[in-house]
């Protein structure tokens, strides 16, 4: 069986990190609620979007310390991950974990330079590594009588530079468990290249309505990634450059701010940096997204949605799997080709930027392929479900007794699966059901 291919596909599954940068709030002289829906990152208000597109350079003129930190801890009840005999109920365990801690160097320098660099301690793996990076050079001008903000972003993950909370780097869930079970696969676009690439993109923001961006990503050397704390073999290295493109339109609509957009990513990877076959794994990801933020007095309603279509040709992985395990597959081509469709949507309501409720739905579908999904009874990747979250943010208004930088959010999440890795029931052929992967998580997230 192509178990090695199944493991590789699992490595590109998406896990969203939590983010909050109080140094920016101090720099602009505003409370967290000015830039963030619910008074806590990373969900941006319209003001927060303009601040980021402007290269993080807006400031009050007062001196600020360009350092921030955050920490996340949780109680999680989920599958233990230990194998169980076929036909028996999978075991769930409860655990309290310090999940992660991060330090940010964040701020603007003059009128044209700004950004942030994040380094993170993984409380599960007990290691330090670089995390999200977004460094910008910006300027302003005119196109006819229309305002223009334009610049360059040096970043280490496609969509880290994006300002809408529809794309993977800053999409819902804004914090998630690193130990919870998840589907065996996801599009490469959904975080598969995060922290394993370096890219440069150019963008323009015209009349505060139209956004256009383009650029490319490459893979640093193996030694560089090791030094940065990243796994140089996950998911592999890019052949040449991986082009990335993004367009979006933002407009006032129905008393709120509406955004509709599209995106594209194309990459050819040597899986695990193995070039022995002379082949690559090729991914073409295309998608659409949309968001709407509507103030309701002191409250805020947000809706976000994204659809990604991925075309895969995993010829290198299939050739390596066949060669390594002597699999009598009909052909590399029959093994390699597959498609994925990933639909995600969420809606949240925040009362007075303090108490929030969010419901998110997700549906991953794709072509069946027994060589790519050997652990699925149906040979398919289909997974779907809903994630609910209730949270409270204490000091988004900047009035913490520990100072204006300190903020804290506490919340509870529940993820319920209706399908998992291809089926609702007995998805692995050993008696496991989708609902066995349902997960409860209670978290505390501190920023200062």
PDB file of C-alpha atoms in Angstrom, residues 19 22 29 52 54 68 89 100 102 113 134 138 148 170 193-194 241 266 317 324 327 345 355 411 427 436 448:
ATOM      1  CA  UNK A  19      -2.219  35.670  16.525  1.00  0.00           C
ATOM      2  CA  UNK A  22      -0.553  44.597  21.041  1.00  0.00           C
ATOM      3  CA  UNK A  29      -2.696  54.848  19.934  1.00  0.00           C
ATOM      4  CA  UNK A  52      -1.897  46.488   7.266  1.00  0.00           C
ATOM      5  CA  UNK A  54      -0.325  50.730   4.545  1.00  0.00           C
ATOM      6  CA  UNK A  68       4.687  41.759  21.910  1.00  0.00           C
ATOM      7  CA  UNK A  89     -14.760   2.326  20.076  1.00  0.00           C
ATOM      8  CA  UNK A 100       2.208  27.712  22.280  1.00  0.00           C
ATOM      9  CA  UNK A 102       5.088  33.579  20.720  1.00  0.00           C
ATOM     10  CA  UNK A 113       8.833  50.316   6.073  1.00  0.00           C
ATOM     11  CA  UNK A 134       5.391  39.859   6.837  1.00  0.00           C
ATOM     12  CA  UNK A 138       5.124  50.783   0.797  1.00  0.00           C
ATOM     13  CA  UNK A 148      -3.091  54.287  -4.645  1.00  0.00           C
ATOM     14  CA  UNK A 170      -5.997  34.276   9.184  1.00  0.00           C
ATOM     15  CA  UNK A 193       3.670  25.740   2.463  1.00  0.00           C
ATOM     16  CA  UNK A 194       3.534  27.817   5.658  1.00  0.00           C
ATOM     17  CA  UNK A 241       9.130  29.313  -8.295  1.00  0.00           C
ATOM     18  CA  UNK A 266       0.627  26.845  -8.614  1.00  0.00           C
ATOM     19  CA  UNK A 317       5.019  10.631  -4.599  1.00  0.00           C
ATOM     20  CA  UNK A 324       9.812   1.819  -2.217  1.00  0.00           C
ATOM     21  CA  UNK A 327       3.205  -1.747  -5.338  1.00  0.00           C
ATOM     22  CA  UNK A 345     -17.869  29.482   5.635  1.00  0.00           C
ATOM     23  CA  UNK A 355     -18.818  38.313  23.928  1.00  0.00           C
ATOM     24  CA  UNK A 411     -13.473  30.449  24.887  1.00  0.00           C
ATOM     25  CA  UNK A 427     -14.565   5.284   7.379  1.00  0.00           C
ATOM     26  CA  UNK A 436     -15.550   9.582  16.962  1.00  0.00           C
ATOM     27  CA  UNK A 448       0.598  41.549  26.018  1.00  0.00           C
TER      28      UNK A 448
END
